[in-house]
Coordinates of C-alpha atoms and ligand atoms in Angstrom, one line a residue:
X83 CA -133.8 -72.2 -77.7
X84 CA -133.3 -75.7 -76.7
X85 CA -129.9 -77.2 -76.8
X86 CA -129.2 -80.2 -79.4
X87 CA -126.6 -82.4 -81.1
X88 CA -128.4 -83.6 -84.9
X89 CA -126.9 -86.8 -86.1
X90 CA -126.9 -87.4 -89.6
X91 CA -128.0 -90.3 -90.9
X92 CA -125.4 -92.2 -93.0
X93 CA -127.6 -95.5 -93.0
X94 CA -125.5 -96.8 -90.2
X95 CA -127.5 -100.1 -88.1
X96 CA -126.7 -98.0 -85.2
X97 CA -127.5 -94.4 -85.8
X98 CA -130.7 -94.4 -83.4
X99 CA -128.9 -95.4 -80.9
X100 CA -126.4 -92.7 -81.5
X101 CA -129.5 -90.2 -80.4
X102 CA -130.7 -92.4 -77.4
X103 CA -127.7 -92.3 -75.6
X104 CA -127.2 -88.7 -76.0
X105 CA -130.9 -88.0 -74.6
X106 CA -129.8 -90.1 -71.7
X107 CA -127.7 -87.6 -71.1
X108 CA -130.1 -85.4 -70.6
X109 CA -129.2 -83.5 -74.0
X110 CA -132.1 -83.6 -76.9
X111 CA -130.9 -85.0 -80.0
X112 CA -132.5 -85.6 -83.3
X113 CA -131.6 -87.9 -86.6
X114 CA -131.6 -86.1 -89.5
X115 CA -130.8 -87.1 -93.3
X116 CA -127.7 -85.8 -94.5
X117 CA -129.3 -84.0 -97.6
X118 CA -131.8 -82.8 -96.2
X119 CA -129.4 -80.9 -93.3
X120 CA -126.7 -79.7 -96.1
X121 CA -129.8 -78.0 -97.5
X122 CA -131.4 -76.2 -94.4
X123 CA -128.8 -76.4 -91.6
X124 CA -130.3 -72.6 -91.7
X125 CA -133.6 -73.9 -90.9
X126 CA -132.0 -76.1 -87.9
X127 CA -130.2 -73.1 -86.5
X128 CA -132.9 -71.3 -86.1
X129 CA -135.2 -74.2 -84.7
X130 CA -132.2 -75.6 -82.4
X131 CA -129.6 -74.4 -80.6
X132 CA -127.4 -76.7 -82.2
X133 CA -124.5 -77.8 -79.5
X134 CA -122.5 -80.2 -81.9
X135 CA -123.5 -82.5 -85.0
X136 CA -122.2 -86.3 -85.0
X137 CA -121.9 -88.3 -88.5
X138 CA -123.2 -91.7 -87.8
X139 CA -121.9 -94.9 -89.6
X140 CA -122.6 -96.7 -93.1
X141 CA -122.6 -98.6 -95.5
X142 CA -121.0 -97.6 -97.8
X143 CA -116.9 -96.5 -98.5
X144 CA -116.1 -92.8 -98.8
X145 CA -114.4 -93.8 -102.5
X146 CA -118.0 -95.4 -103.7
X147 CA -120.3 -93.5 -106.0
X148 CA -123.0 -94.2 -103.5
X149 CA -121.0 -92.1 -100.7
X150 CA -121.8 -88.6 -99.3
X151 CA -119.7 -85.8 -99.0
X152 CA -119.7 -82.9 -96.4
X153 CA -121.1 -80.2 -98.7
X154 CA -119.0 -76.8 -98.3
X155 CA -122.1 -75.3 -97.4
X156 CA -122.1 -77.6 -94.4
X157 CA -118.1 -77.3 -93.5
X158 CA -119.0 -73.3 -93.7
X159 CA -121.9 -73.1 -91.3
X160 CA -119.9 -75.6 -88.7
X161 CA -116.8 -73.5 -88.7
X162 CA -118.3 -70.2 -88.8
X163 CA -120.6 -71.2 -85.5
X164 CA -118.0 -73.1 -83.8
X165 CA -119.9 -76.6 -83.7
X166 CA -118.0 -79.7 -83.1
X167 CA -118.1 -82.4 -85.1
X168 CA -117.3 -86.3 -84.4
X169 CA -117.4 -88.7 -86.8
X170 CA -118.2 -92.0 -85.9
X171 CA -117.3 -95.3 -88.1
X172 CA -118.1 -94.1 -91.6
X173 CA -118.6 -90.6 -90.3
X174 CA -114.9 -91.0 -88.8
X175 CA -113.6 -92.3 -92.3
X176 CA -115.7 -89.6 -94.1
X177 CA -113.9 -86.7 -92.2
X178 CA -110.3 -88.0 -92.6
X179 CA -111.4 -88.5 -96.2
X180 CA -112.6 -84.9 -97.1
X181 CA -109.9 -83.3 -95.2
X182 CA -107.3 -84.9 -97.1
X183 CA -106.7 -88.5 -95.0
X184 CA -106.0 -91.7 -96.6
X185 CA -109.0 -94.5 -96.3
X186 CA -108.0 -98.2 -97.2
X187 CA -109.9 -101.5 -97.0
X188 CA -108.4 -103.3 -94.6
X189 CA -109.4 -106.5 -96.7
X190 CA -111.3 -108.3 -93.8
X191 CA -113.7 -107.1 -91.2
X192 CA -112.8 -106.3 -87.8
X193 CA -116.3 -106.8 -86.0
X194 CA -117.5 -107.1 -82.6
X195 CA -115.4 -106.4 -79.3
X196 CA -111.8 -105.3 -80.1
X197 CA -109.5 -103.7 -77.7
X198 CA -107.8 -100.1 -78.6
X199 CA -105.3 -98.6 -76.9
X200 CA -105.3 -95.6 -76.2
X201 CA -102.2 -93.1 -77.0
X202 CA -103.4 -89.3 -76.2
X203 CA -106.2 -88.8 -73.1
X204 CA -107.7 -86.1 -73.9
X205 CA -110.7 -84.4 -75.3
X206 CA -113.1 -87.0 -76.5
X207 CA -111.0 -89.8 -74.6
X208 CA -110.7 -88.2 -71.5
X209 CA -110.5 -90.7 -68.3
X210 CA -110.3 -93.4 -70.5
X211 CA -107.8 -96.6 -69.6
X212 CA -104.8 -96.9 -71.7
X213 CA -106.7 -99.9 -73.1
X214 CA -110.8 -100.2 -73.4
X215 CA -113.2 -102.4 -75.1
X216 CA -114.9 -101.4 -78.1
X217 CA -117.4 -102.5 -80.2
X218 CA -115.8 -102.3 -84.0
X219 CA -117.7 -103.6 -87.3
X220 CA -115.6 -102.2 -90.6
X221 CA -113.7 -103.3 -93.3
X222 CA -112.2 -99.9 -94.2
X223 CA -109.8 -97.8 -92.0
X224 CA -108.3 -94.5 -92.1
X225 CA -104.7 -95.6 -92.8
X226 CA -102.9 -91.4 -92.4
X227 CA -104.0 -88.5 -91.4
X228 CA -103.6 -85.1 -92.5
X229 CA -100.7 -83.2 -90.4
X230 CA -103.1 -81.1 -89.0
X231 CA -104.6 -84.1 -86.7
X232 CA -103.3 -85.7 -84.2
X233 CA -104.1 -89.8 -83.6
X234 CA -105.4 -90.1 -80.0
X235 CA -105.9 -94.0 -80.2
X236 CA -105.0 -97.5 -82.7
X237 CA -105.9 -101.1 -82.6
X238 CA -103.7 -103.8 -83.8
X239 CA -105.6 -103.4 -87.2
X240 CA -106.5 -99.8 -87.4
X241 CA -103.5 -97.0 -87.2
X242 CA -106.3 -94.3 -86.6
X243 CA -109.0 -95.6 -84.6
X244 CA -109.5 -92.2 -83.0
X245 CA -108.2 -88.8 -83.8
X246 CA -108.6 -85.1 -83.3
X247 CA -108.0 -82.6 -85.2
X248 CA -105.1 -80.1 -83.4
X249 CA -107.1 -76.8 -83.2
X250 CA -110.4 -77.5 -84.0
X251 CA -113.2 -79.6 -82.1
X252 CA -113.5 -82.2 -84.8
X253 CA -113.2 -85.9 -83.6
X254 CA -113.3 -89.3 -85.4
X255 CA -114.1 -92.9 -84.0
X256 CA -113.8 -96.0 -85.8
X257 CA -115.2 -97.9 -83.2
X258 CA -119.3 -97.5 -82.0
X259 CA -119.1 -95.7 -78.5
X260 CA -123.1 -96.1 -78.5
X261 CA -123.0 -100.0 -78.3
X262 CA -123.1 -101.0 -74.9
X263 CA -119.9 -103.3 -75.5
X264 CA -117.9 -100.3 -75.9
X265 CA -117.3 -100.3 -71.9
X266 CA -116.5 -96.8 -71.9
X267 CA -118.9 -95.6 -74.6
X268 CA -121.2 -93.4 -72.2
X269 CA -117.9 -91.3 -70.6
X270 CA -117.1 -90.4 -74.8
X271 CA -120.7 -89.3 -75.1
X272 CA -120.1 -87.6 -71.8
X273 CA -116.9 -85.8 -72.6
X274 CA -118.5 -85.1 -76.4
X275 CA -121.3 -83.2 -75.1
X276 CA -120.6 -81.6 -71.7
X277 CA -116.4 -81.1 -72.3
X278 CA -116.3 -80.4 -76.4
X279 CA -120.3 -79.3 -77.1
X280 CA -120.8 -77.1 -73.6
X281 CA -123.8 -78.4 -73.3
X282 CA -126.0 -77.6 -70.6
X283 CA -128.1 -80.9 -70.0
X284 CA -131.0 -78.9 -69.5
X285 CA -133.5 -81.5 -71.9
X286 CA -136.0 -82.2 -69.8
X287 CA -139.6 -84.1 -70.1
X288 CA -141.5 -80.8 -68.8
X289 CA -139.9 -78.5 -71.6
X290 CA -140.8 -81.2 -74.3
X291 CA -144.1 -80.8 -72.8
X292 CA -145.0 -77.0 -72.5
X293 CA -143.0 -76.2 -76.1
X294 CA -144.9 -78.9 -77.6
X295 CA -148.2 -77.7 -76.4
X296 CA -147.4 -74.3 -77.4
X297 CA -146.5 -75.7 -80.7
X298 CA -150.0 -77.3 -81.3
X299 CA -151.9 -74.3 -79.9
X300 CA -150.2 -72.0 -82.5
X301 CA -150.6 -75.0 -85.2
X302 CA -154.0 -75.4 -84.6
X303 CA -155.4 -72.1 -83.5
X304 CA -159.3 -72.6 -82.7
X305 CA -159.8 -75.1 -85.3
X306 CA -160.8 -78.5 -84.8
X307 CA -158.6 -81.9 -84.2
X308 CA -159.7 -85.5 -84.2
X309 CA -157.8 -88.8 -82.8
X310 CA -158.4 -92.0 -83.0
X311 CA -157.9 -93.1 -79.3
X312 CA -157.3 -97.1 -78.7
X313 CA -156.2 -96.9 -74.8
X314 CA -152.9 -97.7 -76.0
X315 CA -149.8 -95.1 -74.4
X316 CA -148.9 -93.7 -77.5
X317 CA -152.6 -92.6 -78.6
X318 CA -153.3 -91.9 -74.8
X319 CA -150.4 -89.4 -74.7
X320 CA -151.3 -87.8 -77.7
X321 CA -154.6 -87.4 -76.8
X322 CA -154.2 -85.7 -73.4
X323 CA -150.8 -83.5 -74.7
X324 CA -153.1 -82.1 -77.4
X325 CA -156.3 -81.7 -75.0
X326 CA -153.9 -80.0 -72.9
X327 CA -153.3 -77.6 -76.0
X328 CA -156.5 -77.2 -77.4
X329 CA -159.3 -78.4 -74.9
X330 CA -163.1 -79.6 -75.9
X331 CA -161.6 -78.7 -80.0
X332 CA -159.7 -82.4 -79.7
X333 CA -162.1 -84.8 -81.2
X334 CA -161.2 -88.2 -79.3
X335 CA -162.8 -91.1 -81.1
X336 CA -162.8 -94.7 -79.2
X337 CA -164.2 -97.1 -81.3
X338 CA -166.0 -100.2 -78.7
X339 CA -164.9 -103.1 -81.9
X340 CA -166.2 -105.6 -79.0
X341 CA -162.8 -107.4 -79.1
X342 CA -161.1 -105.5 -76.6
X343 CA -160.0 -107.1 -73.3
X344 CA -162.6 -107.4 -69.9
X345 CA -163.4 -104.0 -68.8
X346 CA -161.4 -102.4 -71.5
X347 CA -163.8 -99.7 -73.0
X348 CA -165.0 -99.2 -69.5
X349 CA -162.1 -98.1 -68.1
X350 CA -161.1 -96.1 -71.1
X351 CA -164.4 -94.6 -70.9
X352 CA -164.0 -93.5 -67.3
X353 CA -160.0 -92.4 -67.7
X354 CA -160.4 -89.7 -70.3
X355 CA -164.2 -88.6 -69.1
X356 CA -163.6 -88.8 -65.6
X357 CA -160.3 -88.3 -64.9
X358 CA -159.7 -85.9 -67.8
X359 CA -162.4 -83.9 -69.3
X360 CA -161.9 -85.0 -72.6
X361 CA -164.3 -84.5 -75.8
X362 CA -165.0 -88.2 -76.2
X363 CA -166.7 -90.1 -79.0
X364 CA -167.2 -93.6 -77.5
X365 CA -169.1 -95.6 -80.5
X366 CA -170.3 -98.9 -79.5
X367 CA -169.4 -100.7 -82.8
X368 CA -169.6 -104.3 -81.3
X369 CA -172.4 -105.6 -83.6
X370 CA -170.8 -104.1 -86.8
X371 CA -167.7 -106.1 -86.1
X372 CA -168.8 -109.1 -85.1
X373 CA -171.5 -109.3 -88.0
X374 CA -168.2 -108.7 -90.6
X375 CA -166.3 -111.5 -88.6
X376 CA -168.8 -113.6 -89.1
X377 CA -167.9 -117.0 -91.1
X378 CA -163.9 -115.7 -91.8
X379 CA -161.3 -118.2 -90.3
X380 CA -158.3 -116.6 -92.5
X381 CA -156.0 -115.0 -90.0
X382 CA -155.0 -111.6 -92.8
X383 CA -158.9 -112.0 -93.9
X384 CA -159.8 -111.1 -90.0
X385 CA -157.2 -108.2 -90.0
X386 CA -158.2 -106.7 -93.2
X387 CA -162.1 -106.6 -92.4
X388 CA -161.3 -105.1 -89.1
X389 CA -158.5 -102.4 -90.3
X390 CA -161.3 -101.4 -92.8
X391 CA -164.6 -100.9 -90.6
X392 CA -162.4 -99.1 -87.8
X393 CA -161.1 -96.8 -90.7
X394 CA -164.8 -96.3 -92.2
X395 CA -166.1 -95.7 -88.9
X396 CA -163.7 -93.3 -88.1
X397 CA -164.6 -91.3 -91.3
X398 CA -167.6 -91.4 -90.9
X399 CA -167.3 -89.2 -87.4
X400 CA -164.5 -87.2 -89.1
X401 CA -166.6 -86.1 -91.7
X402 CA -169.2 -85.6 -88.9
X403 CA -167.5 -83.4 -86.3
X404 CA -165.7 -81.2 -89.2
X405 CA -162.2 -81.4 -88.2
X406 CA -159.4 -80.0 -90.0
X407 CA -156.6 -81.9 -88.1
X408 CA -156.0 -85.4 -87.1
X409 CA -153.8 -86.1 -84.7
X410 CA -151.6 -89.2 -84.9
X411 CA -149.8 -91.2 -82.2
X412 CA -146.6 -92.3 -84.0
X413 CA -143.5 -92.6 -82.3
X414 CA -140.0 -92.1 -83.5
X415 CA -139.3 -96.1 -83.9
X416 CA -142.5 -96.5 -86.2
X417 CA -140.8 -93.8 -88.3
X418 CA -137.6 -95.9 -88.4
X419 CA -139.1 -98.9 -88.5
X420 CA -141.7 -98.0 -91.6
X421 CA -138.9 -97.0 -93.6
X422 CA -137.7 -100.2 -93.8
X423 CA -139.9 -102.5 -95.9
X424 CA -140.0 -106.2 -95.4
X425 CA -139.8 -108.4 -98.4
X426 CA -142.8 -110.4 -97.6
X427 CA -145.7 -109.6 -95.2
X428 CA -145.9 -111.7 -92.3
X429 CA -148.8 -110.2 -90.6
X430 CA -150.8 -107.0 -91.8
X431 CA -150.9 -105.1 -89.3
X432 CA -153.8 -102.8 -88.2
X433 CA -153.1 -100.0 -85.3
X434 CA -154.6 -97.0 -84.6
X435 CA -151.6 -94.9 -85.6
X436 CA -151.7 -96.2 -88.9
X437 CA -155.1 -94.5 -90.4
X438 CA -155.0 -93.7 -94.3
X439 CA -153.8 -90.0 -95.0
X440 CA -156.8 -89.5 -97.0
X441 CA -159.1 -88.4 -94.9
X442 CA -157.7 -85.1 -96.2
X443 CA -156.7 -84.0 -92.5
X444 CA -153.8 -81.9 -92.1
X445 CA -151.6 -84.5 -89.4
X446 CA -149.8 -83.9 -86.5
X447 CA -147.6 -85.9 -84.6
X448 CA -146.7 -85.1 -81.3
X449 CA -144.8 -88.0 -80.5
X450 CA -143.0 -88.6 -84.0
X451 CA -139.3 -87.6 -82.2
X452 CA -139.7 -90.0 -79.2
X453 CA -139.0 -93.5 -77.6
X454 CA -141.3 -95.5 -76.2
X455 CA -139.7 -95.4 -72.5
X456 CA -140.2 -91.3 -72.8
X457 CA -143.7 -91.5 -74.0
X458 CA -144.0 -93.6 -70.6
X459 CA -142.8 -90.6 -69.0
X460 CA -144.8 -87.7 -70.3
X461 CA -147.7 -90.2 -69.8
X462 CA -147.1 -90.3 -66.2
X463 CA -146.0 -86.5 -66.4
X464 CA -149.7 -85.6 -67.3
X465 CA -151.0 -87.5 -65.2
X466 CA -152.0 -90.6 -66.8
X467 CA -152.4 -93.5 -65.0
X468 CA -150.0 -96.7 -65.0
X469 CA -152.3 -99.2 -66.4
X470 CA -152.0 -96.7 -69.6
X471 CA -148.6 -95.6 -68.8
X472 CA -147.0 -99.1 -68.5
X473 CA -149.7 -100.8 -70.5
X474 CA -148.4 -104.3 -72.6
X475 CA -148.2 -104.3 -76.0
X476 CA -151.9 -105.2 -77.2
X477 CA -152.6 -105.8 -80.8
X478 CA -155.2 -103.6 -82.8
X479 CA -157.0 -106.5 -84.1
X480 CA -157.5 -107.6 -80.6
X481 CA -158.9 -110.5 -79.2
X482 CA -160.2 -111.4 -82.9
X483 CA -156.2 -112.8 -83.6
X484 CA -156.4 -114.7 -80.3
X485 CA -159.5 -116.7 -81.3
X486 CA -158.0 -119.6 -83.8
X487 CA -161.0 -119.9 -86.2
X488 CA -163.9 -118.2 -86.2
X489 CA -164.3 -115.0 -84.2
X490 CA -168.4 -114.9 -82.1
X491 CA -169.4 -113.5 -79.5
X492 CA -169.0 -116.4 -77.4
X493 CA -165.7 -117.3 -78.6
X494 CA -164.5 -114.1 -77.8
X495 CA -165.5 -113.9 -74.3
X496 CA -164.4 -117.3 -73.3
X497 CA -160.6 -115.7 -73.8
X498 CA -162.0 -112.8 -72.6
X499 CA -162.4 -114.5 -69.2
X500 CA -159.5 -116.5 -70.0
X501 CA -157.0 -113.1 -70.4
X502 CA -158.4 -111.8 -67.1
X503 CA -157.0 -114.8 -64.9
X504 CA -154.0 -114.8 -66.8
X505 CA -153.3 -111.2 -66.1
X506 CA -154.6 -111.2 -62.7
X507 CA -152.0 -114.2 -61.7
X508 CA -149.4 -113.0 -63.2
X509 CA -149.7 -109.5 -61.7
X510 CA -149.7 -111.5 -58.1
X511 CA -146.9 -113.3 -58.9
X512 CA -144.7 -110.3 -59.2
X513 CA -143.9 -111.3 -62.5
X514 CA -145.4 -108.8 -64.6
X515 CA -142.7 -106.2 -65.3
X516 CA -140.6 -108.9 -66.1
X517 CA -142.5 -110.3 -69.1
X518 CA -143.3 -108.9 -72.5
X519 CA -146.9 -109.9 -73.1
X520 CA -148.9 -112.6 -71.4
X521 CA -152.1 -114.3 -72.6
X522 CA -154.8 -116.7 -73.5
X523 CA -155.7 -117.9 -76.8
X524 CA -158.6 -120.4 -77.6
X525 CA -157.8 -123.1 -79.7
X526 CA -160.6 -124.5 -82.6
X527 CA -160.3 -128.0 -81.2
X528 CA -161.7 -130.0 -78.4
X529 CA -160.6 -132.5 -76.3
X530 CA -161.5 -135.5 -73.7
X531 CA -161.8 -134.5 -70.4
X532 CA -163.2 -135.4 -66.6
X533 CA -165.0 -132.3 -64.4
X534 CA -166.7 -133.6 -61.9
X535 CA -167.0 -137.0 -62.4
X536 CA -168.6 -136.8 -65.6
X537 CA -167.1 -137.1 -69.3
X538 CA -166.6 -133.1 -70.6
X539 CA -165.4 -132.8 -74.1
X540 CA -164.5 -129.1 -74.4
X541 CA -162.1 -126.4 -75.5
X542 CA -158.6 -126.1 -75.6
X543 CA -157.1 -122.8 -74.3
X544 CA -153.1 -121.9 -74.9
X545 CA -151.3 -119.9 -72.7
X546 CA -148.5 -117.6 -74.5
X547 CA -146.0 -115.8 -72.4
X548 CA -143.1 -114.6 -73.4
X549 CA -140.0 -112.2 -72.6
X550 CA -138.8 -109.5 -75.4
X551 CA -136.9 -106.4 -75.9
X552 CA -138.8 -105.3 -78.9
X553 CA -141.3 -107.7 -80.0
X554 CA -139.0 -108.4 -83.2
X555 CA -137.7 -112.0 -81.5
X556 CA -138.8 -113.4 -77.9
X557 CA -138.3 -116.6 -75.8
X558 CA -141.1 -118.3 -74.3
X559 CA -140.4 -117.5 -70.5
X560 CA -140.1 -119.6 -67.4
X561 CA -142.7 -119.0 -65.2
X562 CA -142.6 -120.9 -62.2
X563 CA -144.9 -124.2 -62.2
X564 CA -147.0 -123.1 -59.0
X565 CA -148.4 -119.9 -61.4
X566 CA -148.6 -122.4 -64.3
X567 CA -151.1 -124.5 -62.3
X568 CA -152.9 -121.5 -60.9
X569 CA -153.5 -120.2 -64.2
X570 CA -155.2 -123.9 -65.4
X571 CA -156.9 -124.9 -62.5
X572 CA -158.6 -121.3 -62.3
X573 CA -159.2 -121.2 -66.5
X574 CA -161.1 -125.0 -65.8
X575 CA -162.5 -124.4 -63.2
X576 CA -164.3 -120.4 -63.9
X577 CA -164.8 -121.2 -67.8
X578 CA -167.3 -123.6 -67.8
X579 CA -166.2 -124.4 -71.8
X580 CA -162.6 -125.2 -71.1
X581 CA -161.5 -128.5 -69.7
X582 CA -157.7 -128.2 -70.6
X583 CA -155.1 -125.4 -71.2
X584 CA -151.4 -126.2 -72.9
X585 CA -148.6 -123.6 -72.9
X586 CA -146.9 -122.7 -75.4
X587 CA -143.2 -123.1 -75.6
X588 CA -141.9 -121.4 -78.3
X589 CA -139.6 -118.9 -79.6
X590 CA -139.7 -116.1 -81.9
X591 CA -138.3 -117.0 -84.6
X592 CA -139.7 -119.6 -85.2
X593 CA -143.1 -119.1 -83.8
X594 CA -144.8 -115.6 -83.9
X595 CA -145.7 -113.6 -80.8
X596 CA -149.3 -113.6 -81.5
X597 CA -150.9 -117.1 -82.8
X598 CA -152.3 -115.1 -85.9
Ligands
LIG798 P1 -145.9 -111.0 -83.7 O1 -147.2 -111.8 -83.5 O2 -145.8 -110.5 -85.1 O3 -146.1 -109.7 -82.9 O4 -144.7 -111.7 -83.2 C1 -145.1 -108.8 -82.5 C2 -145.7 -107.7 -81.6 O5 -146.7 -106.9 -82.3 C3 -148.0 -107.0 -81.7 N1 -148.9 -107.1 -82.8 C4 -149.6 -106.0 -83.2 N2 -149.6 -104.7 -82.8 N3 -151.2 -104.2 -84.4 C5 -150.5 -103.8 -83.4 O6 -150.5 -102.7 -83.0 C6 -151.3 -105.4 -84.9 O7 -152.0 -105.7 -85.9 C7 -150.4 -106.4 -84.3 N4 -150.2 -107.7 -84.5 C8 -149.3 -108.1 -83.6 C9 -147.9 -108.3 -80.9 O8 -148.9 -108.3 -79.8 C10 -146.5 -108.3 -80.4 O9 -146.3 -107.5 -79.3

């Protein structure tokens, strides 16, 4: 059985990260909800081997209404199989609280980098300085402990900023060890999981792999399975994991909406049917799309008229081939991030992960517990190839949000062509691994211009290239002049419709990634 540490999920900003770090450490680890484990930590036991649990932080005070407890059910089980716990922030306060500690606003916050100092080195503090940097962000504090803990580190505001109970493996921090401002924050982890947990650190890419394979094999027996394939990594992955489990039964359906970039389709085309053996629907849908487009200049109009003809389509051959699965390339952030919901929609947006449950397909998700930066690696792990593997972010509306105005055939492949130098120069600059996306975006107006000795009154193309962590904000980046100029003079002098080309040099916020 594999190894794992669950974190429950007490709301806290930071939880996720709480599970990254630990995979880092080559230990698996998985978020769950805190009523949903104090129901079935049964159901975990026999799913995980389950090495140590870790309360995240919260919102909320342990003396609130709103505030969880640590069911008995849940202090039973962890005793009886000897699992460490650690607490972390509200988890911290929430242990000391339910085994008889005193918690106290501390009437103001104490938030970002504080220094603690540390009183007893050892277990969870191990080969740690007598004073580190860590990333706080409370307002209550445990104040006492109970006399069967021990206080292993304070802070000028905070009596108990770590403590341990004396006998058994039950930790508290009030600080965040899995911000990368706590300096020491990966050596806690560390000592949690190897010294407390015994953990192995056996989690490895392969085994995620082969058991998941297995999984889908028994899920799906000889039945059929259908996925909408976009060329994007996480589709890609999920295509070839579950080709890998079930063969010519995965249905892979790449819909050609005409609005993908220069030798897209093609090279999709030749990756899964060449290079893998895969079952694939390629439907040339360019004329469909286009004829939709046709006269719409509103940028949610163009996103809802192309989210619904890729959906019909796709029912359409999903009622055709008879499937009974569809498979779906989510990823764990798109689980995070869809439970939040935004108070006002900035842009719809249309993927391929996000098709309408009612097709009535039974859905899998192979990828729903993983990062991106691991899908990157089982991508390459089976074989993929880089442009997949390390592909940009691309938008499933595609080219259609990068033509300002009406969306043609023509429009489309003047930024088309336009896309193509911008890639191909920035890939020779070295600068590509650097930058978050890069691209072209025609403009609706024309301008004055001399080609050639002769008058030229043409379009306007943007350039839009920008740095990111996670798409959620992003600067305009730098790029040196001497690309700048490569990318305009090529652009004016190959598109015979352009006579000048602007960059744009905004953020996000204010600005949007994408122009639409
Ligand atoms: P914005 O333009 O909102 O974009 O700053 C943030 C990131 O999301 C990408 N994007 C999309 N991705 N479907 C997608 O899968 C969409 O409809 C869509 N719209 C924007 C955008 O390219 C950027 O990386």
């Amino acid at each position: 059985m594999i190894e794992c540490i669950l974190v429950l999920d007490f709301g806290g900003q930071y939880c996720h990260l709480i599970a990254r770090r630990i995979r880092e450490l080559a230990v698996y680890s998985e978020i769950v909800q805190p009523s949903v484990m104090f129901e079935d930590l049964e159901g975990y036991g026999k799913k995980y081997n389950i090495k140590g649990i870790i309360l995240s932080g919260g919102p909320y005070s342990v003396y609130e209404n709103g505030s969880q407890r640590l069911s008995n059910n849940f202090m039973r089980y962890i005793v009886e199989h000897k699992i460490p716990l650690l607490g972390i922030c509200y988890g911290h306060q929430l242990i000391a609280y339910c085994d008889g500690g005193k918690v106290k606003s501390i009437g103001k916050k104490e938030y970002g980098i504080t220094k603690i100092f540390v009183k007893k080195h050892n277990g969870i503090l191990k080969g740690l300085n007598k004073e580190e940097k860590v990333w706080m962000s409370h307002s209550d504090t445990v104040m006492e402990m109970p006399e069967d803990y021990e206080i292993l580190a304070h802070t000028d505001n905070s009596p108990v900023a770590a403590f341990k109970h004396k006998e058994r493996e039950i930790y508290g921090l009030q600080f965040h060890p899995e911000v990368i401002h706590t300096e020491s924050g990966m050596k806690i982890f560390r000592n949690f999981i190897y010294d407390i947990c015994k953990c192995k650190g056996n989690w490895r890419m392969e085994d995620f792999i082969d058991g998941s394979i297995k999984e889908i094999k028994k899920k799906i027996g000889d039945k059929k399975a259908i996925i909408a394939l976009s060329g994007g990594v996480d589709s890609s992955t999920a295509a070839i994991l579950v080709y890998r489990a079930i063969g010519k039964n995965l249905i892979a359906v790449f819909i050609d909406t005409g609005l993908m970039r220069k030798n897209e389709p093609e090279s999709i085309k030749r990756i899964f049917t060449k290079e893998f053996d895969l079952n694939l629907r390629f439907i040339d849908a360019k004329n469909r799309f286009f004829k939709a487009l046709k006269g719409i200049e509103d940028p949610e109009e163009k996103r809802r008229v192309i989210g619904e003809i890729f959906i019909r389509i796709f029912e359409e051959i999903a009622g055709d081939v008879n499937a009974d699965f569809l498979i779906q390339g989510t990823i764990y952030p798109d689980r995070i991030e869809s439970g939040i919901k935004s108070a006002f929609t900035i842009k719809t947006h249309h993927n391929v992960g996000g098709l309408p449950t009612t097709l009535g397909l039974k859905i899998i998700e192979p990828l729903r517990d993983l990062y991106k930066d691991e899908v990157r690696i089982i991508a390459k792990k089976l074989g993929l190839p880089d442009e997949i593997a390390y592909r940009h972010p691309f938008p499933g509306p595609g080219l259609a949000i990068r033509v300002i105005g009406e969306v043609t055939p023509e429009s489309v492949e003047i930024v088309r062509e336009a896309d193509a130098i911008v890639k191909e120069e920035i890939k020779n600059s070295g600068l590509e691994n650097e930058l978050w996306q890069f691209f072209a975006v025609l403009l609706p107006i024309k301008t004055v211009g001399v080609q050639g000795d002769i008058r030229t009154y043409r379009n306007t193309i943007a350039l839009r290239i920008v740095q990111s962590v996670d798409g959620m904000t992003a600067n305009f980046a730098r790029i040196p002049y001497d690309t700048l100029e490569r990318i305009s003079t090529r652009i004016t002098n190959e598109i015979p419709y352009v006579n000048r080309v602007v960059y744009d040099i905004t953020h996000k916020p204010p600005a949007t990634i994408e122009w639409e």
